[in-house]
mmCIF file of C-alpha atoms (C1' of nucleotides) in Angstrom:
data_model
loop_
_atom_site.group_PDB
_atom_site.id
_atom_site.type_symbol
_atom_site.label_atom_id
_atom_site.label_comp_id
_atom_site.label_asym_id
_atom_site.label_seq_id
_atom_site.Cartn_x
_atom_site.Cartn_y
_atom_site.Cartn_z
ATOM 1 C CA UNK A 50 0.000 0.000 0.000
ATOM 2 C CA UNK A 51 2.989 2.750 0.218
ATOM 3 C CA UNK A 52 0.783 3.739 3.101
ATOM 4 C CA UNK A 53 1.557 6.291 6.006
ATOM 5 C CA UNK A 54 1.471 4.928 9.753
ATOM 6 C CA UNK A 55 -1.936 5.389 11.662
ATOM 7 C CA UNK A 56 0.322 7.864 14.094
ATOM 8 C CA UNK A 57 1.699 9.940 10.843
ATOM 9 C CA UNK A 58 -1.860 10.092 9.872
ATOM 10 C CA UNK A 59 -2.461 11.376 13.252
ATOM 11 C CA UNK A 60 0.343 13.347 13.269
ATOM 12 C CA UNK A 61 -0.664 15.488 10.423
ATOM 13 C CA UNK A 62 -4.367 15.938 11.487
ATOM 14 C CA UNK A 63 -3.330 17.437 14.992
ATOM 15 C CA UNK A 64 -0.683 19.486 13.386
ATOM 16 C CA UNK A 65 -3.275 20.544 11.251
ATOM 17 C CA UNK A 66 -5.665 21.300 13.714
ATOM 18 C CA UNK A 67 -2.629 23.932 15.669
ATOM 19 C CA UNK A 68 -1.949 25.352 12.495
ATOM 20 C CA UNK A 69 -5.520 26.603 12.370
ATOM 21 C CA UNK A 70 -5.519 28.332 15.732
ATOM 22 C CA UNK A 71 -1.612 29.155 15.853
ATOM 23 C CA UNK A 72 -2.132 31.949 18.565
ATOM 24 C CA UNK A 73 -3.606 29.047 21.351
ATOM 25 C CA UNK A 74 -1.804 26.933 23.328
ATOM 26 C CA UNK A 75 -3.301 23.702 22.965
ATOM 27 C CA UNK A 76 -3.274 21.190 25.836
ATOM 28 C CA UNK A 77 -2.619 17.161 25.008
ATOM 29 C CA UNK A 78 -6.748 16.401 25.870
ATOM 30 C CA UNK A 79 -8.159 19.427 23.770
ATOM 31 C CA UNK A 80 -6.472 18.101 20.868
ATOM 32 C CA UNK A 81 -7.718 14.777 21.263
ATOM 33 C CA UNK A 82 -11.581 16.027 21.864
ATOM 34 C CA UNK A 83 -11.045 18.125 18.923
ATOM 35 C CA UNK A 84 -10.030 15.323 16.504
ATOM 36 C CA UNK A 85 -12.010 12.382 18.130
ATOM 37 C CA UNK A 86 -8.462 10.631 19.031
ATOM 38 C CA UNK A 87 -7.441 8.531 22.209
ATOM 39 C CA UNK A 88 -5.585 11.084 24.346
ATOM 40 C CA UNK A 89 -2.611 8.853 25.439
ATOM 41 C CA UNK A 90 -1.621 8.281 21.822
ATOM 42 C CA UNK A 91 -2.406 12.002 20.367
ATOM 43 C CA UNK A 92 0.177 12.507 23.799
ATOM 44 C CA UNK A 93 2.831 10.197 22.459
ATOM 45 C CA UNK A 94 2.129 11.913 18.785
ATOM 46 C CA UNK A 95 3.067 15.331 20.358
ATOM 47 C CA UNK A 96 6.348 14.388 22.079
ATOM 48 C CA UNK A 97 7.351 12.843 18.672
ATOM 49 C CA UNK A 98 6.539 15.986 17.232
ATOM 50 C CA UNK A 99 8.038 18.017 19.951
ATOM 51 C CA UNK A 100 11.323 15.965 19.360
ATOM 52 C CA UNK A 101 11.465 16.612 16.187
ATOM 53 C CA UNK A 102 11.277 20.556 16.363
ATOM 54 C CA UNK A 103 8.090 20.833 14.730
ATOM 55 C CA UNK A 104 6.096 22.147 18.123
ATOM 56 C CA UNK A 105 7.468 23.603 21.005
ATOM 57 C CA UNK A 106 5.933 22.822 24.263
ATOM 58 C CA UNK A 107 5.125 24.583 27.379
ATOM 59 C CA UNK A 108 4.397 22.828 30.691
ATOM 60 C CA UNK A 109 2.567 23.495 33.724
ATOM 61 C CA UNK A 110 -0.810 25.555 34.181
ATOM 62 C CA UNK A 111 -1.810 27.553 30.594
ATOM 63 C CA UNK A 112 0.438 25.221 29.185
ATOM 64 C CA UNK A 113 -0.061 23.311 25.956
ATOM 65 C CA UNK A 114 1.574 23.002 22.297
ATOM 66 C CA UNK A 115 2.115 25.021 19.740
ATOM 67 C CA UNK A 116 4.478 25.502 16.537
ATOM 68 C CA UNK A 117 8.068 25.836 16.616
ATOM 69 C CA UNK A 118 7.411 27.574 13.159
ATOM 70 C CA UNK A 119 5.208 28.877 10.686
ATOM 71 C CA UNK A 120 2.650 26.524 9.239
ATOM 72 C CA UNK A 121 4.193 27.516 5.742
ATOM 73 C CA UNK A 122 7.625 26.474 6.700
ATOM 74 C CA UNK A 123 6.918 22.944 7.995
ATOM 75 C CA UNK A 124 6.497 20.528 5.334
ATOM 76 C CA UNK A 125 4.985 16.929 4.845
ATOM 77 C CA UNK A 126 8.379 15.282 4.917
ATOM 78 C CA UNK A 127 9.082 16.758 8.021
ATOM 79 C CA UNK A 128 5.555 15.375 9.577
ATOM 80 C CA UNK A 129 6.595 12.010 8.127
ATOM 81 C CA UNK A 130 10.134 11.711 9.115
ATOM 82 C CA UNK A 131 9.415 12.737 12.652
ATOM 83 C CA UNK A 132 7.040 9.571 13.174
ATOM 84 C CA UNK A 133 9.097 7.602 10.703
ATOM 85 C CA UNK A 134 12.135 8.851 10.122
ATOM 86 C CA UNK A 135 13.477 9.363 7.235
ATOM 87 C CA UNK A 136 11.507 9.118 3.926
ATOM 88 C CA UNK A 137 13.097 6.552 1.658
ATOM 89 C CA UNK A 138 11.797 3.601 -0.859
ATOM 90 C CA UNK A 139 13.772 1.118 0.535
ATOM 91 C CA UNK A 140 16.330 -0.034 2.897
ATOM 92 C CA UNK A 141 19.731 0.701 0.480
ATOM 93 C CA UNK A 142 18.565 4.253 -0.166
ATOM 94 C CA UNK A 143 18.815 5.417 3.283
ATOM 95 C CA UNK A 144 22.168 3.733 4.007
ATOM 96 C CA UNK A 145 24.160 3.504 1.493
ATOM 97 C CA UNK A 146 26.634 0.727 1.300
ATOM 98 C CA UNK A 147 24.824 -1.658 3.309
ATOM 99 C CA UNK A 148 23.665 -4.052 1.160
ATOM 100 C CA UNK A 149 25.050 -6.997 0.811
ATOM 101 C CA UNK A 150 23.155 -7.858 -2.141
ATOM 102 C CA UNK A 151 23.577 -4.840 -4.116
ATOM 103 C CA UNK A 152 25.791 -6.890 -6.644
ATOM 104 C CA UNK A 153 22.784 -8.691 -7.894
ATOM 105 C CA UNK A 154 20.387 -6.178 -7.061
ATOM 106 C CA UNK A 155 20.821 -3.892 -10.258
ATOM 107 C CA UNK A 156 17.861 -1.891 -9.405
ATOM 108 C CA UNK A 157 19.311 0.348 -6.326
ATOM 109 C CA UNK A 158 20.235 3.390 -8.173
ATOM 110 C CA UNK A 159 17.097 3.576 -10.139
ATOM 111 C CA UNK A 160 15.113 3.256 -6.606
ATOM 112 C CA UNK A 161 17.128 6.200 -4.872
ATOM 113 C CA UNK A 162 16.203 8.254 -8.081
ATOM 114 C CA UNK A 163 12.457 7.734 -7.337
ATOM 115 C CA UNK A 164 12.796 8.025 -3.638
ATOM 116 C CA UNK A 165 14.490 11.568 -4.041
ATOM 117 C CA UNK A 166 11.861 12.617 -6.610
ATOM 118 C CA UNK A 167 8.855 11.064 -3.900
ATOM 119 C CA UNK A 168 11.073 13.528 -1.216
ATOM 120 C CA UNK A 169 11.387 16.280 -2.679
ATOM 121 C CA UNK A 170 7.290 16.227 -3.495
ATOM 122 C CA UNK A 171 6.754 15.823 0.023
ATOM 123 C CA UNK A 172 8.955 18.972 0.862
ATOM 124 C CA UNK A 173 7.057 21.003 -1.180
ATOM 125 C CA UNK A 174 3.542 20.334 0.195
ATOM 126 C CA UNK A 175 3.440 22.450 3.165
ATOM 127 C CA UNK A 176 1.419 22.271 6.638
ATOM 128 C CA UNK A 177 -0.570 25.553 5.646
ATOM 129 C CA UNK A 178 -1.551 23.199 2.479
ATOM 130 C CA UNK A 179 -2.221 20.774 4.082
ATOM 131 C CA UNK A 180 -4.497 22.760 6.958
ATOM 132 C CA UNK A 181 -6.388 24.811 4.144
ATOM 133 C CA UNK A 182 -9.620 23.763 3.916
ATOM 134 C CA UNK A 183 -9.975 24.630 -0.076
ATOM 135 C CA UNK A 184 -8.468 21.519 -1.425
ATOM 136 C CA UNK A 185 -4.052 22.091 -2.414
ATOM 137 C CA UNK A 186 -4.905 22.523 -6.294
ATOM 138 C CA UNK A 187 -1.674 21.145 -7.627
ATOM 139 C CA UNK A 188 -1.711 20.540 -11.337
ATOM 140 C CA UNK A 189 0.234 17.027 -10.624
ATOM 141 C CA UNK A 190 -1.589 15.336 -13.604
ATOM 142 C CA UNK A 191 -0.218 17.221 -16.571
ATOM 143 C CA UNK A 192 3.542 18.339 -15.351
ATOM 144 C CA UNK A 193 4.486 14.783 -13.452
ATOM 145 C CA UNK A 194 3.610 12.932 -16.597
ATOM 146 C CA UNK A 195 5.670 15.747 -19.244
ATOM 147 C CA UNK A 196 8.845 15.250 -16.444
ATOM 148 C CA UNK A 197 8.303 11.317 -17.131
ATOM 149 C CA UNK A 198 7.730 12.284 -20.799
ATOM 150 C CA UNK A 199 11.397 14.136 -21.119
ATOM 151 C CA UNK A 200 13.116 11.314 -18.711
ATOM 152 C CA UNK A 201 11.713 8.881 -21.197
ATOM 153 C CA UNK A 202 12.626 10.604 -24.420
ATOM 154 C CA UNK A 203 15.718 11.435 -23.094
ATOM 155 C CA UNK B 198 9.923 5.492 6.793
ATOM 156 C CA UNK B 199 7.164 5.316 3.992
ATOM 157 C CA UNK B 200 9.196 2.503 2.735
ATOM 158 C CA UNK B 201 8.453 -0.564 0.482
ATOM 159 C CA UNK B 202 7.761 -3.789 2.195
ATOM 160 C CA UNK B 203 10.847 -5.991 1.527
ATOM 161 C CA UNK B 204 8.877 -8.515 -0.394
ATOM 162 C CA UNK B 205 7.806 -5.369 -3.167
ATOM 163 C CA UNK B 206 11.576 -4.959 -3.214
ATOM 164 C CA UNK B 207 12.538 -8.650 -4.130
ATOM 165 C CA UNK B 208 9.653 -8.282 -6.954
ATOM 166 C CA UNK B 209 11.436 -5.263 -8.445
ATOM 167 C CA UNK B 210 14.920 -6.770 -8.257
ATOM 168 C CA UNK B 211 13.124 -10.447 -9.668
ATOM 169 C CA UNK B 212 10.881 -8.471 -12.352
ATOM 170 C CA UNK B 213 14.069 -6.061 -13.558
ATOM 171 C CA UNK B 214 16.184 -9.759 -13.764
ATOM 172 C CA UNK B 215 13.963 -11.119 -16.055
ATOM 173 C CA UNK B 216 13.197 -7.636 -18.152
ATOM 174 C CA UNK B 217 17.306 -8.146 -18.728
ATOM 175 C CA UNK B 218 16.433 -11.629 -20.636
ATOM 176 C CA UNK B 219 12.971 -10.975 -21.672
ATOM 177 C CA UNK B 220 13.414 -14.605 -24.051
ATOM 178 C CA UNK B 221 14.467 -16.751 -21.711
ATOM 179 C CA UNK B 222 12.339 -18.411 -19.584
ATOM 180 C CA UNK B 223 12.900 -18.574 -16.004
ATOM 181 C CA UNK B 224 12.657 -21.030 -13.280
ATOM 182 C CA UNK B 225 11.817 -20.054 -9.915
ATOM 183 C CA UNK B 226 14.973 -21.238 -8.807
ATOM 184 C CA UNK B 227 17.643 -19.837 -11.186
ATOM 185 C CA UNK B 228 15.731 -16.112 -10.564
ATOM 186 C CA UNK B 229 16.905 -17.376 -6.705
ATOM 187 C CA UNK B 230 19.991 -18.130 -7.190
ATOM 188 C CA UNK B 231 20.432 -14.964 -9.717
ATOM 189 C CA UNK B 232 19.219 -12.855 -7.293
ATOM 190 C CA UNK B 233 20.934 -14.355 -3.788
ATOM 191 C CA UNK B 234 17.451 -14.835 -2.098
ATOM 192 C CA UNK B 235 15.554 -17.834 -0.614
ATOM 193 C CA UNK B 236 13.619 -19.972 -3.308
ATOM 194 C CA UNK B 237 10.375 -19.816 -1.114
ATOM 195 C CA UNK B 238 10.082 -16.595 -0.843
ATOM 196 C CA UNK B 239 10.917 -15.927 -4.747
ATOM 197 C CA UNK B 240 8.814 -18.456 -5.729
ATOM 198 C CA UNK B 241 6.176 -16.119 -3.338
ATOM 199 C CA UNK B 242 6.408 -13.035 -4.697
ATOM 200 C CA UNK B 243 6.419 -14.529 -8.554
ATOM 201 C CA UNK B 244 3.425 -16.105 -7.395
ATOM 202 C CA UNK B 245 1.378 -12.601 -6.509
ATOM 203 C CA UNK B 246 3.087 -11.271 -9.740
ATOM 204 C CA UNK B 247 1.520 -13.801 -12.114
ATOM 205 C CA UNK B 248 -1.694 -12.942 -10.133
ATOM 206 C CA UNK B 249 -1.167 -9.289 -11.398
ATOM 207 C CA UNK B 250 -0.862 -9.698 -14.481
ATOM 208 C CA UNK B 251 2.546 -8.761 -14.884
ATOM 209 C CA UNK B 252 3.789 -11.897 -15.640
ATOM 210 C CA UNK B 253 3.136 -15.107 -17.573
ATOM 211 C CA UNK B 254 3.926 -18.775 -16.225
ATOM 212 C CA UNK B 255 4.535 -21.887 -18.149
ATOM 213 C CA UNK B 256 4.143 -25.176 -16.130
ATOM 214 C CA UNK B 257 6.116 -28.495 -16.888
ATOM 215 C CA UNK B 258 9.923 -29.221 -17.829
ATOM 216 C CA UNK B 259 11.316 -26.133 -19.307
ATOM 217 C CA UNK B 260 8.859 -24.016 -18.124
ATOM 218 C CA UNK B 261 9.006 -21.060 -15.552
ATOM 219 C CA UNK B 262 8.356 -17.284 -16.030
ATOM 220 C CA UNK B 263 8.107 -14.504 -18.388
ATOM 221 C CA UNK B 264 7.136 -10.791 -18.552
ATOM 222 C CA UNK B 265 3.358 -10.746 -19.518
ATOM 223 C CA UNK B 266 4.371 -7.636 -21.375
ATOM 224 C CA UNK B 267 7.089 -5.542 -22.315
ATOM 225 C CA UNK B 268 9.051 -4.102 -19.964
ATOM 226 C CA UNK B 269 8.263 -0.171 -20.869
ATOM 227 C CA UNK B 270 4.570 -1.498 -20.246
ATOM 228 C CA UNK B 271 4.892 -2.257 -16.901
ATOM 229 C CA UNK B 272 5.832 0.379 -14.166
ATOM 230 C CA UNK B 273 6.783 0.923 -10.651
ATOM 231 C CA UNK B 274 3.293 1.399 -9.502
ATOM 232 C CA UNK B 275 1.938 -1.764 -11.200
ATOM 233 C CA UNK B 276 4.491 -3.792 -8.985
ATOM 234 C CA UNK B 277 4.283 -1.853 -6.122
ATOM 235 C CA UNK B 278 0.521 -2.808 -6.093
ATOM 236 C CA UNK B 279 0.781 -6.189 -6.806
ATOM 237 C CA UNK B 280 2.522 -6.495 -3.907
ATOM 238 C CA UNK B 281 0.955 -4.377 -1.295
ATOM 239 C CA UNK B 282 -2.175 -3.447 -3.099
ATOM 240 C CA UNK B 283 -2.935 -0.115 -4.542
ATOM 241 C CA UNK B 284 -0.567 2.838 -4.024
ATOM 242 C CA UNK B 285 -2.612 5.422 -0.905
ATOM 243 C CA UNK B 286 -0.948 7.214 1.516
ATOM 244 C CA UNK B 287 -3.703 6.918 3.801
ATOM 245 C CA UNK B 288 -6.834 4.860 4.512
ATOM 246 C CA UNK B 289 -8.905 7.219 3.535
ATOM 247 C CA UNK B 290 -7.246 7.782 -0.018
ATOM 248 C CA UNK B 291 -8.319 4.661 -0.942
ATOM 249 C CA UNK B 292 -12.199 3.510 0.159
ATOM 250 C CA UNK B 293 -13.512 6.837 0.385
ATOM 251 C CA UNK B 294 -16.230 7.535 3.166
ATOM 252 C CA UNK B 295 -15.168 4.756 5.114
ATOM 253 C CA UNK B 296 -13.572 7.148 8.044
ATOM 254 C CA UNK B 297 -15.619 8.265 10.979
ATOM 255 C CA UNK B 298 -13.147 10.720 11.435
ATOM 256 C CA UNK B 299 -13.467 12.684 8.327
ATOM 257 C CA UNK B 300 -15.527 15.133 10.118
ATOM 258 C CA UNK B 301 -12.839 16.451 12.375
ATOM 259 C CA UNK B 302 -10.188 15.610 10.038
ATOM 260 C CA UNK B 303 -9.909 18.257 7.963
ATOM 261 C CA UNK B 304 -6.791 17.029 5.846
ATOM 262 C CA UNK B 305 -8.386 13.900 3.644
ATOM 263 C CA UNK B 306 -8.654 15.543 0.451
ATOM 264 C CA UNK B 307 -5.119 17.099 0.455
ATOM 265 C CA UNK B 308 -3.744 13.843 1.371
ATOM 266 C CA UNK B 309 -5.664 12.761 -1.213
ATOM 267 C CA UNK B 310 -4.189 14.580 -3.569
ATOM 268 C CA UNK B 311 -0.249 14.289 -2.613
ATOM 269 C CA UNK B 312 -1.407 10.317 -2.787
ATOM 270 C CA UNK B 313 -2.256 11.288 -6.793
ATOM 271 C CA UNK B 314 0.876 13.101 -7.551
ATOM 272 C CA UNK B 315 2.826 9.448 -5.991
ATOM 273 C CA UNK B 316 0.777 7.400 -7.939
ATOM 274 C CA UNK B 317 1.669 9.296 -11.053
ATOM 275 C CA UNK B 318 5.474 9.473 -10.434
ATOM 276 C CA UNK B 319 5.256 5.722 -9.976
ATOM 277 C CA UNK B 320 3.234 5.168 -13.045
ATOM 278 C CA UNK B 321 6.010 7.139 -14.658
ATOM 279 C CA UNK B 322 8.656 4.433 -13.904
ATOM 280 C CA UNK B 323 9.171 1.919 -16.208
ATOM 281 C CA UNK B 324 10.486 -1.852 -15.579
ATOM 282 C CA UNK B 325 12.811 -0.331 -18.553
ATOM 283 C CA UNK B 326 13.969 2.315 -16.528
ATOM 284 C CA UNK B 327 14.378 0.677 -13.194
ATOM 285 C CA UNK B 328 16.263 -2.786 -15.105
ATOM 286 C CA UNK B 329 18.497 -0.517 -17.384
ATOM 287 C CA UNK B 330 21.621 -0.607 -15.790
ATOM 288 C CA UNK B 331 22.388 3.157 -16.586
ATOM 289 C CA UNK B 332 20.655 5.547 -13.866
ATOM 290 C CA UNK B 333 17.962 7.127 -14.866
ATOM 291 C CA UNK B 334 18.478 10.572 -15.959
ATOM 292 C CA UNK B 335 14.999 11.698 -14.174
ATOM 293 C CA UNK B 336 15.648 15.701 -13.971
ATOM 294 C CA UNK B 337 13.533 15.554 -10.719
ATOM 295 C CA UNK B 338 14.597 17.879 -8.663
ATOM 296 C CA UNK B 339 13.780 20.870 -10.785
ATOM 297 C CA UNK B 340 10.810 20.385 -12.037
ATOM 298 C CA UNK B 341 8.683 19.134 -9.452
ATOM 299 C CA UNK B 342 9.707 22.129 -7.535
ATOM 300 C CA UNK B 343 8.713 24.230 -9.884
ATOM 301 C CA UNK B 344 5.467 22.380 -9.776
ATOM 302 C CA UNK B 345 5.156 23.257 -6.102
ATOM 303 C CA UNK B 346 6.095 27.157 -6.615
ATOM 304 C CA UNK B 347 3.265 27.070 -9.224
ATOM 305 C CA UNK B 348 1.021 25.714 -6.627
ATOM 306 C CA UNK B 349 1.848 27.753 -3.867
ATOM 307 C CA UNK B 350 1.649 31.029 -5.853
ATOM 308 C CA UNK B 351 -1.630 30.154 -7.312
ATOM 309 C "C1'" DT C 20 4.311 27.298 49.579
ATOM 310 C "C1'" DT C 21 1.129 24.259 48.147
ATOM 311 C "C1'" DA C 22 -2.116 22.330 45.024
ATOM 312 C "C1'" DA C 23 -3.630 21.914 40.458
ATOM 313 C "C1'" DT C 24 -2.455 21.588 35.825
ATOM 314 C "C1'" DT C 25 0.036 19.906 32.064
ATOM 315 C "C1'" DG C 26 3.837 17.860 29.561
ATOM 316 C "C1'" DG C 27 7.846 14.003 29.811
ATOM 317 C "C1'" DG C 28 9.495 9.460 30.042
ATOM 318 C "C1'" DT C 29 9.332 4.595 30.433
ATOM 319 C "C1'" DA C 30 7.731 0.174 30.448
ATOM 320 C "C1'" DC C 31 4.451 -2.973 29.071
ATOM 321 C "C1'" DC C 32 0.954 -5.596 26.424
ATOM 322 C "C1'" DA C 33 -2.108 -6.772 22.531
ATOM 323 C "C1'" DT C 34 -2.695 -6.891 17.850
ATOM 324 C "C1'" DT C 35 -1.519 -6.913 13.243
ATOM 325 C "C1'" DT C 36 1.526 -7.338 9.586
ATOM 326 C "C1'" DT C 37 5.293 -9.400 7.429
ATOM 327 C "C1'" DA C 38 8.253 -12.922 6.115
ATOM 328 C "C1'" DG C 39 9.334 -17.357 5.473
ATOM 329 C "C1'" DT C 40 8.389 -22.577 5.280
ATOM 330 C "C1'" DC C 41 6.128 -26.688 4.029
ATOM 331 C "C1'" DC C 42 3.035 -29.730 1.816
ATOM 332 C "C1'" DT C 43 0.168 -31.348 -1.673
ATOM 333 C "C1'" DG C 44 -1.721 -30.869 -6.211
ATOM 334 C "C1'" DT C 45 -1.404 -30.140 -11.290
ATOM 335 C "C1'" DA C 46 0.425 -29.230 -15.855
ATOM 336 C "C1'" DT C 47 3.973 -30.096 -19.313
ATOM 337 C "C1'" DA C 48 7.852 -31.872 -21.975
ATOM 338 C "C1'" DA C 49 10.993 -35.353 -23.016
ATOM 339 C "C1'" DT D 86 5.470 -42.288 -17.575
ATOM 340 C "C1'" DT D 87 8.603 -39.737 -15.223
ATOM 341 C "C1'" DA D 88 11.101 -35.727 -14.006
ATOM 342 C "C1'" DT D 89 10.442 -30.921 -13.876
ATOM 343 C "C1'" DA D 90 8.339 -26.839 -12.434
ATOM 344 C "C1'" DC D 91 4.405 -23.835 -11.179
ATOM 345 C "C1'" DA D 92 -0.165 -23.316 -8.025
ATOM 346 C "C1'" DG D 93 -2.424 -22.900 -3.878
ATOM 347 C "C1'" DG D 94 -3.038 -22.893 0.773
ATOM 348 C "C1'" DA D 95 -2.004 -23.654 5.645
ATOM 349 C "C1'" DC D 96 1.019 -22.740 9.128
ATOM 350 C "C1'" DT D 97 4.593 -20.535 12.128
ATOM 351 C "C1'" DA D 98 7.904 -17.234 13.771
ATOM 352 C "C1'" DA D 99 9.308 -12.674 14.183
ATOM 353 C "C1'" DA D 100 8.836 -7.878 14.057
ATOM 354 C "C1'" DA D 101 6.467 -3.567 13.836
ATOM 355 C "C1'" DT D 102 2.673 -1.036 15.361
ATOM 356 C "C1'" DG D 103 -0.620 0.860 18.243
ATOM 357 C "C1'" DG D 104 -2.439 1.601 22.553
ATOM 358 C "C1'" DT D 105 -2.321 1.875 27.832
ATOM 359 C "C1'" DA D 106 -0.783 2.788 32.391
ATOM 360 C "C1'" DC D 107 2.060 4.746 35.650
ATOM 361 C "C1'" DC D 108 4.908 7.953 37.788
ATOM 362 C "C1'" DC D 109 7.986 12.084 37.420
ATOM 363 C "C1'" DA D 110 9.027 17.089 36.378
ATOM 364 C "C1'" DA D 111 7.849 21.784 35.508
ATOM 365 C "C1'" DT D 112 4.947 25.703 35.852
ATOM 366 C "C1'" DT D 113 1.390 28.633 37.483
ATOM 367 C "C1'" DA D 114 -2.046 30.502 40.463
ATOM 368 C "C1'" DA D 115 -4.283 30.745 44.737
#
DNA sequence: TTAATTGGGTACCATTTTAGTCCTGTATAA
DNA sequence: TTATACAGGACTAAAATGGTACCCAATTAA
């Protein structure tokens, strides 16, 4: 499925949710009531998140979360690679050098190439994208194919 | 990690072997051996390809398998989802209206659409490109930024 | 200064997914 | 007819994932 983990999922809906209201300080259990999510694991989301220098947190009374930076200047790939880590296709492209069967393997180069491209898509959808409520209205169709077009022609 | 499963990975390597001797036909086995990786598991993953479509078996002495079509025919996505099912980033990108959360979500359809702009990229890649032995000369970086400036000033 | 609030960290458990193995059946060519 | 080679399914082991509970640390306000 190329699918994201539940907690990414998560992840990006309760960023999404601060980025709306970026003045507040949002406590752990008001983000959970607002998006309908068990509070314990929209807790553990946050400290990822927190980790990762995508929210800063303040504790005690009036405390809460909010962004380290502007919703414009966090990206998907950073949502993903603080739950994840690191976006990448398969296990070679992270780590280079490290497998043992890249002799027979004859495909590893050609993966990292798709990986980056996959990356560098992800780094240019931003939170505020993601948070607007008008649907992101990226012509993907038309350019992604003429880039594939050019690569194949070339 | 948003990585592929390691079984999609042996497919690619096993489907970009035989692209490299499209008139041969291969044995479960030899592909094994060719490829350092347990016969079981090969003879797995050829399995779910044949169910794909994406290649042909031949039963009997001499038999074994061959591409169902040529190798510019058949692209990343086509094995990716043979293997793990169709390409979605989330749950929701890929049974619509099957998430009780979609009320307080609030990030489905742009998800949605970054899930699109994957799919195409991987429908983009070739068994060609990925079995040529030459990188491909993809000029991603570029353009698909240029695709999200376009986006973000519109 | 004390109590209430709120995040931080850790350890643990249940579930699901993934990977790999084995066995038996069936088709084909020599 | 026999050796070869794919087909299908059941089964098991291991790992990742998701979720929970518990207690500690920091901050604020009464």
């Amino acid at each position: 499925m190329l699918k994201l983990s539940r907690l990414t999922d998560y992840a990006a809906v309760v960023m999404a949710q601060i980025a709306r209201h970026p003045q507040a300080s949002h406590a752990a259990a008001d983000l959970a009531e607002a998006v309908q999510l068990p509070h314990p694991t929209v807790s553990k989301t946050l400290k990822m998140l927190v980790r990762a220098g995508l929210l800063a947190s303040q504790r005690g009374a009036q405390g809460g979360y909010r962004l380290a930076r502007p919703a414009s200047q966090i990206t998907a790939a950073d949502i993903i690679s603080a739950i994840e880590g690191p976006v990448a296709m398969t296990e070679c492209s992270q780590a280079q050098g490290e497998c043992e069967l890249a002799a027979t393997c004859g495909v590893a180069d050609n993966w990292q190439r798709v990986s980056l491209a996959i990356r560098t898509l992800l780094e240019s959808v931003t939170l505020a994208h993601l948070a607007a409520s008008s649907p992101l209205k990226l012509p993907v169709q038309l350019p992604i194919q003429s880039i594939s077009l050019s690569a194949v022609s070339a």
